[in-house]
Amino acid sequence: MRKLFEMAIIVAVVAVLLASGIRFVLLSNGATESSFVFSVAGDYGAWNGFMESLNQLKQTRSDFAIALGDLSYGGIAKPGLGTEEGWCKEFHDAFQNLVIVAGNHDTGDTLPGEGDINQFAQYCPAPPQFAVNGDYGKQYYFDYPKGNPIVRFILLSPDLVFVFDGGEHYRYNVGTPRYNWTRDTIDQARAAGIPWVIVGMHKNCIGAGEHACETGPDILNLLVGKKVDLILNAHTHNYERSKQLALNADSCAAMQLHIFNGNCIVDDGASQVYKRGEGSVVVIAGTGGRDIDPFNLDDPYAGYFAAWKGNETPGAGKGVVTFSVDADRISMVTNFNGTFSDEFSIAGSGRALMSQSVVQIFPFAAPIVAGAVGFGTGGFLVWRRW
């Protein structure tokens, strides 16, 4: 009888809280609390814009940041900033936990003296809490958090020519070793039950800015075909957030160069909430410091994007994009030093509230009724096991 009474109270409380807009966070049996925040940008350079973006990053309270290449090239905002050691020191003085991947200006393949990714890897090493697998700064992955991972991060270098390493051209065409490595690394994450897969690389394929698809379409089609949750790019010096993309055998077997195919879109992003597992979302964040470039509405790829910020956008600014991640949801918000802003979420598939195998995601949630229901931080209602 007591159980029935408690259940009736719980149902009433849940109904009231749902009506007031509280949302639930549920995890399957055996999961533990695991959530974090990270920020991303590329094309920092060593201009004053780099300093502006560091100020934005400091405000995010991120657990770590990913720099998507083109690190210290172009301009020197203060003495010493143009060297790999000086750039990394400046970054670490502002924000400690940083991981990096190369851009084309970090390989020796452009102008002399722009930066050496091997030196950047020495002075901006992965923090000790990261278990890096692969060639740090070029092609590697890590699972985060290390003890109970909810994301596999995969960092790649498509179309980069590493002059500093004898001129190797990193190709990710179908059947190449690097393509196969990427495919297998995604598959291993799925097999291990890691909830999210996020892939980052400097160069973009689709994008409505100054750069064409320099990576070639094969790597993009691999990622979209595998429905990785997020694809993070820089290289194009603006901000772009795509619609949710997926391949299908009937009308979008592959994304094609210089062609827009609306059949590759599974969610237009207008609601700013994408459904987890339905496809991939591309975020271009070449906003770390260089002057912002236009968004080209006439580009065939423009139709793939739901939101953007170019130099023609009112309130355009520089900075980072910030992601909050738990096992069921990824939420992003821009952190730019202008008035423009964008946000979106990728939400997990709804699981039944009354499941017997759900556990609390926040350890400091206070119980309301018989240890069954509690409030977590940030307005979350959390269901506990009896």
PDB file of N, CA and C in Angstrom, residues 83-146:
ATOM      1  N   THR A  83      55.953  32.368 -32.482  1.00  0.00           N
ATOM      2  CA  THR A  83      56.638  31.079 -32.399  1.00  0.00           C
ATOM      3  C   THR A  83      55.708  30.032 -31.802  1.00  0.00           C
ATOM      4  N   GLU A  84      56.028  28.767 -32.061  1.00  0.00           N
ATOM      5  CA  GLU A  84      55.200  27.699 -31.513  1.00  0.00           C
ATOM      6  C   GLU A  84      55.204  27.735 -29.985  1.00  0.00           C
ATOM      7  N   GLU A  85      56.386  27.930 -29.397  1.00  0.00           N
ATOM      8  CA  GLU A  85      56.475  27.976 -27.942  1.00  0.00           C
ATOM      9  C   GLU A  85      55.709  29.171 -27.388  1.00  0.00           C
ATOM     10  N   GLY A  86      55.868  30.327 -28.017  1.00  0.00           N
ATOM     11  CA  GLY A  86      55.195  31.522 -27.532  1.00  0.00           C
ATOM     12  C   GLY A  86      53.690  31.434 -27.667  1.00  0.00           C
ATOM     13  N   TRP A  87      53.222  30.871 -28.781  1.00  0.00           N
ATOM     14  CA  TRP A  87      51.781  30.734 -28.986  1.00  0.00           C
ATOM     15  C   TRP A  87      51.172  29.800 -27.946  1.00  0.00           C
ATOM     16  N   CYS A  88      51.827  28.662 -27.726  1.00  0.00           N
ATOM     17  CA  CYS A  88      51.306  27.704 -26.748  1.00  0.00           C
ATOM     18  C   CYS A  88      51.331  28.280 -25.337  1.00  0.00           C
ATOM     19  N   LYS A  89      52.373  29.038 -25.007  1.00  0.00           N
ATOM     20  CA  LYS A  89      52.432  29.659 -23.683  1.00  0.00           C
ATOM     21  C   LYS A  89      51.283  30.646 -23.503  1.00  0.00           C
ATOM     22  N   GLU A  90      51.032  31.436 -24.534  1.00  0.00           N
ATOM     23  CA  GLU A  90      49.940  32.409 -24.445  1.00  0.00           C
ATOM     24  C   GLU A  90      48.598  31.703 -24.259  1.00  0.00           C
ATOM     25  N   PHE A  91      48.404  30.639 -24.995  1.00  0.00           N
ATOM     26  CA  PHE A  91      47.157  29.888 -24.865  1.00  0.00           C
ATOM     27  C   PHE A  91      47.045  29.292 -23.464  1.00  0.00           C
ATOM     28  N   HIS A  92      48.111  28.650 -23.002  1.00  0.00           N
ATOM     29  CA  HIS A  92      48.064  27.993 -21.698  1.00  0.00           C
ATOM     30  C   HIS A  92      47.955  28.987 -20.550  1.00  0.00           C
ATOM     31  N   ASP A  93      48.495  30.168 -20.713  1.00  0.00           N
ATOM     32  CA  ASP A  93      48.335  31.182 -19.667  1.00  0.00           C
ATOM     33  C   ASP A  93      46.872  31.570 -19.501  1.00  0.00           C
ATOM     34  N   ALA A  94      46.128  31.502 -20.606  1.00  0.00           N
ATOM     35  CA  ALA A  94      44.708  31.851 -20.559  1.00  0.00           C
ATOM     36  C   ALA A  94      43.828  30.647 -20.268  1.00  0.00           C
ATOM     37  N   PHE A  95      44.237  29.478 -20.784  1.00  0.00           N
ATOM     38  CA  PHE A  95      43.391  28.283 -20.700  1.00  0.00           C
ATOM     39  C   PHE A  95      44.299  27.066 -20.800  1.00  0.00           C
ATOM     40  N   GLN A  96      44.230  26.181 -19.832  1.00  0.00           N
ATOM     41  CA  GLN A  96      45.252  25.156 -19.706  1.00  0.00           C
ATOM     42  C   GLN A  96      45.027  23.929 -20.586  1.00  0.00           C
ATOM     43  N   ASN A  97      43.835  23.383 -20.585  1.00  0.00           N
ATOM     44  CA  ASN A  97      43.606  22.073 -21.204  1.00  0.00           C
ATOM     45  C   ASN A  97      43.283  22.223 -22.689  1.00  0.00           C
ATOM     46  N   LEU A  98      44.283  22.002 -23.513  1.00  0.00           N
ATOM     47  CA  LEU A  98      44.176  22.203 -24.953  1.00  0.00           C
ATOM     48  C   LEU A  98      44.680  20.978 -25.692  1.00  0.00           C
ATOM     49  N   VAL A  99      43.946  20.555 -26.727  1.00  0.00           N
ATOM     50  CA  VAL A  99      44.455  19.580 -27.685  1.00  0.00           C
ATOM     51  C   VAL A  99      44.395  20.219 -29.067  1.00  0.00           C
ATOM     52  N   ILE A 100      45.271  19.771 -29.949  1.00  0.00           N
ATOM     53  CA  ILE A 100      45.425  20.435 -31.245  1.00  0.00           C
ATOM     54  C   ILE A 100      45.409  19.420 -32.380  1.00  0.00           C
ATOM     55  N   VAL A 101      45.083  19.917 -33.560  1.00  0.00           N
ATOM     56  CA  VAL A 101      45.273  19.164 -34.787  1.00  0.00           C
ATOM     57  C   VAL A 101      45.757  20.155 -35.832  1.00  0.00           C
ATOM     58  N   ALA A 102      46.521  19.679 -36.787  1.00  0.00           N
ATOM     59  CA  ALA A 102      47.191  20.562 -37.744  1.00  0.00           C
ATOM     60  C   ALA A 102      46.215  21.186 -38.730  1.00  0.00           C
ATOM     61  N   GLY A 103      46.593  22.378 -39.199  1.00  0.00           N
ATOM     62  CA  GLY A 103      45.997  22.990 -40.371  1.00  0.00           C
ATOM     63  C   GLY A 103      47.057  23.130 -41.444  1.00  0.00           C
ATOM     64  N   ASN A 104      46.666  23.578 -42.623  1.00  0.00           N
ATOM     65  CA  ASN A 104      47.628  23.655 -43.726  1.00  0.00           C
ATOM     66  C   ASN A 104      48.751  24.653 -43.459  1.00  0.00           C
ATOM     67  N   HIS A 105      48.532  25.642 -42.581  1.00  0.00           N
ATOM     68  CA  HIS A 105      49.589  26.599 -42.251  1.00  0.00           C
ATOM     69  C   HIS A 105      50.516  26.097 -41.138  1.00  0.00           C
ATOM     70  N   ASP A 106      50.350  24.845 -40.728  1.00  0.00           N
ATOM     71  CA  ASP A 106      51.189  24.264 -39.675  1.00  0.00           C
ATOM     72  C   ASP A 106      52.053  23.125 -40.199  1.00  0.00           C
ATOM     73  N   THR A 107      52.184  23.006 -41.513  1.00  0.00           N
ATOM     74  CA  THR A 107      52.814  21.823 -42.099  1.00  0.00           C
ATOM     75  C   THR A 107      54.082  22.109 -42.891  1.00  0.00           C
ATOM     76  N   GLY A 108      54.408  23.387 -43.114  1.00  0.00           N
ATOM     77  CA  GLY A 108      55.524  23.743 -43.975  1.00  0.00           C
ATOM     78  C   GLY A 108      55.153  23.797 -45.438  1.00  0.00           C
ATOM     79  N   ASP A 109      53.871  23.644 -45.750  1.00  0.00           N
ATOM     80  CA  ASP A 109      53.419  23.584 -47.138  1.00  0.00           C
ATOM     81  C   ASP A 109      52.978  24.945 -47.684  1.00  0.00           C
ATOM     82  N   THR A 110      53.049  25.976 -46.852  1.00  0.00           N
ATOM     83  CA  THR A 110      52.627  27.304 -47.305  1.00  0.00           C
ATOM     84  C   THR A 110      53.823  28.252 -47.225  1.00  0.00           C
ATOM     85  N   LEU A 111      53.692  29.380 -46.554  1.00  0.00           N
ATOM     86  CA  LEU A 111      54.796  30.331 -46.466  1.00  0.00           C
ATOM     87  C   LEU A 111      55.798  29.902 -45.409  1.00  0.00           C
ATOM     88  N   PRO A 112      57.083  30.191 -45.602  1.00  0.00           N
ATOM     89  CA  PRO A 112      58.096  29.819 -44.603  1.00  0.00           C
ATOM     90  C   PRO A 112      57.821  30.484 -43.254  1.00  0.00           C
ATOM     91  N   GLY A 113      58.091  29.743 -42.195  1.00  0.00           N
ATOM     92  CA  GLY A 113      58.017  30.311 -40.857  1.00  0.00           C
ATOM     93  C   GLY A 113      56.637  30.396 -40.251  1.00  0.00           C
ATOM     94  N   GLU A 114      55.639  29.763 -40.877  1.00  0.00           N
ATOM     95  CA  GLU A 114      54.276  29.901 -40.352  1.00  0.00           C
ATOM     96  C   GLU A 114      53.968  28.949 -39.204  1.00  0.00           C
ATOM     97  N   GLY A 115      54.761  27.949 -38.989  1.00  0.00           N
ATOM     98  CA  GLY A 115      54.495  27.047 -37.879  1.00  0.00           C
ATOM     99  C   GLY A 115      54.758  25.603 -38.249  1.00  0.00           C
ATOM    100  N   ASP A 116      55.207  24.837 -37.264  1.00  0.00           N
ATOM    101  CA  ASP A 116      55.553  23.430 -37.437  1.00  0.00           C
ATOM    102  C   ASP A 116      54.720  22.632 -36.443  1.00  0.00           C
ATOM    103  N   ILE A 117      53.832  21.782 -36.936  1.00  0.00           N
ATOM    104  CA  ILE A 117      52.952  21.036 -36.049  1.00  0.00           C
ATOM    105  C   ILE A 117      53.728  20.177 -35.066  1.00  0.00           C
ATOM    106  N   ASN A 118      54.920  19.724 -35.445  1.00  0.00           N
ATOM    107  CA  ASN A 118      55.718  18.925 -34.517  1.00  0.00           C
ATOM    108  C   ASN A 118      56.163  19.754 -33.318  1.00  0.00           C
ATOM    109  N   GLN A 119      56.489  21.028 -33.559  1.00  0.00           N
ATOM    110  CA  GLN A 119      56.836  21.921 -32.458  1.00  0.00           C
ATOM    111  C   GLN A 119      55.600  22.273 -31.634  1.00  0.00           C
ATOM    112  N   PHE A 120      54.489  22.471 -32.308  1.00  0.00           N
ATOM    113  CA  PHE A 120      53.252  22.731 -31.566  1.00  0.00           C
ATOM    114  C   PHE A 120      52.906  21.555 -30.659  1.00  0.00           C
ATOM    115  N   ALA A 121      53.083  20.338 -31.159  1.00  0.00           N
ATOM    116  CA  ALA A 121      52.783  19.160 -30.351  1.00  0.00           C
ATOM    117  C   ALA A 121      53.705  19.072 -29.138  1.00  0.00           C
ATOM    118  N   GLN A 122      54.934  19.577 -29.277  1.00  0.00           N
ATOM    119  CA  GLN A 122      55.869  19.581 -28.150  1.00  0.00           C
ATOM    120  C   GLN A 122      55.453  20.584 -27.086  1.00  0.00           C
ATOM    121  N   TYR A 123      55.049  21.777 -27.511  1.00  0.00           N
ATOM    122  CA  TYR A 123      54.749  22.841 -26.554  1.00  0.00           C
ATOM    123  C   TYR A 123      53.272  22.895 -26.160  1.00  0.00           C
ATOM    124  N   CYS A 124      52.415  22.251 -26.936  1.00  0.00           N
ATOM    125  CA  CYS A 124      50.988  22.123 -26.593  1.00  0.00           C
ATOM    126  C   CYS A 124      50.639  20.639 -26.504  1.00  0.00           C
ATOM    127  N   PRO A 125      51.287  19.882 -25.616  1.00  0.00           N
ATOM    128  CA  PRO A 125      51.008  18.448 -25.556  1.00  0.00           C
ATOM    129  C   PRO A 125      49.600  18.184 -25.033  1.00  0.00           C
ATOM    130  N   ALA A 126      49.096  17.000 -25.324  1.00  0.00           N
ATOM    131  CA  ALA A 126      47.802  16.625 -24.770  1.00  0.00           C
ATOM    132  C   ALA A 126      47.907  16.575 -23.249  1.00  0.00           C
ATOM    133  N   PRO A 127      46.925  17.098 -22.529  1.00  0.00           N
ATOM    134  CA  PRO A 127      46.953  17.032 -21.065  1.00  0.00           C
ATOM    135  C   PRO A 127      47.024  15.581 -20.586  1.00  0.00           C
ATOM    136  N   PRO A 128      47.563  15.347 -19.392  1.00  0.00           N
ATOM    137  CA  PRO A 128      47.774  13.971 -18.924  1.00  0.00           C
ATOM    138  C   PRO A 128      46.496  13.163 -18.766  1.00  0.00           C
ATOM    139  N   GLN A 129      45.341  13.833 -18.601  1.00  0.00           N
ATOM    140  CA  GLN A 129      44.096  13.083 -18.440  1.00  0.00           C
ATOM    141  C   GLN A 129      43.533  12.576 -19.765  1.00  0.00           C
ATOM    142  N   PHE A 130      44.231  12.842 -20.873  1.00  0.00           N
ATOM    143  CA  PHE A 130      43.810  12.366 -22.185  1.00  0.00           C
ATOM    144  C   PHE A 130      44.654  11.155 -22.576  1.00  0.00           C
ATOM    145  N   ALA A 131      43.996  10.066 -22.928  1.00  0.00           N
ATOM    146  CA  ALA A 131      44.693   8.878 -23.418  1.00  0.00           C
ATOM    147  C   ALA A 131      44.663   8.914 -24.940  1.00  0.00           C
ATOM    148  N   VAL A 132      45.693   9.507 -25.530  1.00  0.00           N
ATOM    149  CA  VAL A 132      45.738   9.714 -26.977  1.00  0.00           C
ATOM    150  C   VAL A 132      46.218   8.447 -27.673  1.00  0.00           C
ATOM    151  N   ASN A 133      45.505   8.064 -28.711  1.00  0.00           N
ATOM    152  CA  ASN A 133      45.878   6.915 -29.537  1.00  0.00           C
ATOM    153  C   ASN A 133      46.131   7.398 -30.956  1.00  0.00           C
ATOM    154  N   GLY A 134      47.354   7.206 -31.448  1.00  0.00           N
ATOM    155  CA  GLY A 134      47.687   7.647 -32.792  1.00  0.00           C
ATOM    156  C   GLY A 134      48.779   8.688 -32.779  1.00  0.00           C
ATOM    157  N   ASP A 135      48.816   9.509 -33.808  1.00  0.00           N
ATOM    158  CA  ASP A 135      49.862  10.512 -33.999  1.00  0.00           C
ATOM    159  C   ASP A 135      49.304  11.869 -33.596  1.00  0.00           C
ATOM    160  N   TYR A 136      49.574  12.270 -32.365  1.00  0.00           N
ATOM    161  CA  TYR A 136      48.999  13.496 -31.814  1.00  0.00           C
ATOM    162  C   TYR A 136      49.321  14.699 -32.697  1.00  0.00           C
ATOM    163  N   GLY A 137      48.311  15.492 -32.962  1.00  0.00           N
ATOM    164  CA  GLY A 137      48.453  16.666 -33.803  1.00  0.00           C
ATOM    165  C   GLY A 137      48.171  16.410 -35.268  1.00  0.00           C
ATOM    166  N   LYS A 138      48.088  15.127 -35.653  1.00  0.00           N
ATOM    167  CA  LYS A 138      47.920  14.792 -37.080  1.00  0.00           C
ATOM    168  C   LYS A 138      46.748  13.838 -37.315  1.00  0.00           C
ATOM    169  N   GLN A 139      46.792  12.691 -36.681  1.00  0.00           N
ATOM    170  CA  GLN A 139      45.715  11.710 -36.829  1.00  0.00           C
ATOM    171  C   GLN A 139      45.669  10.871 -35.556  1.00  0.00           C
ATOM    172  N   TYR A 140      44.651  11.071 -34.760  1.00  0.00           N
ATOM    173  CA  TYR A 140      44.587  10.385 -33.475  1.00  0.00           C
ATOM    174  C   TYR A 140      43.154  10.412 -32.956  1.00  0.00           C
ATOM    175  N   TYR A 141      42.930   9.655 -31.886  1.00  0.00           N
ATOM    176  CA  TYR A 141      41.629   9.721 -31.220  1.00  0.00           C
ATOM    177  C   TYR A 141      41.835   9.633 -29.719  1.00  0.00           C
ATOM    178  N   PHE A 142      40.835  10.062 -28.987  1.00  0.00           N
ATOM    179  CA  PHE A 142      40.799   9.859 -27.543  1.00  0.00           C
ATOM    180  C   PHE A 142      39.345   9.723 -27.116  1.00  0.00           C
ATOM    181  N   ASP A 143      39.142   8.935 -26.075  1.00  0.00           N
ATOM    182  CA  ASP A 143      37.817   8.755 -25.494  1.00  0.00           C
ATOM    183  C   ASP A 143      37.728   9.589 -24.223  1.00  0.00           C
ATOM    184  N   TYR A 144      36.592  10.253 -24.037  1.00  0.00           N
ATOM    185  CA  TYR A 144      36.479  11.194 -22.921  1.00  0.00           C
ATOM    186  C   TYR A 144      35.097  11.084 -22.295  1.00  0.00           C
ATOM    187  N   PRO A 145      35.055  11.157 -20.937  1.00  0.00           N
ATOM    188  CA  PRO A 145      36.170  11.111 -19.991  1.00  0.00           C
ATOM    189  C   PRO A 145      36.864   9.748 -20.030  1.00  0.00           C
ATOM    190  N   LYS A 146      38.119   9.736 -19.626  1.00  0.00           N
ATOM    191  CA  LYS A 146      38.948   8.551 -19.811  1.00  0.00           C
ATOM    192  C   LYS A 146      38.383   7.335 -19.079  1.00  0.00           C
TER     193      LYS A 146
END
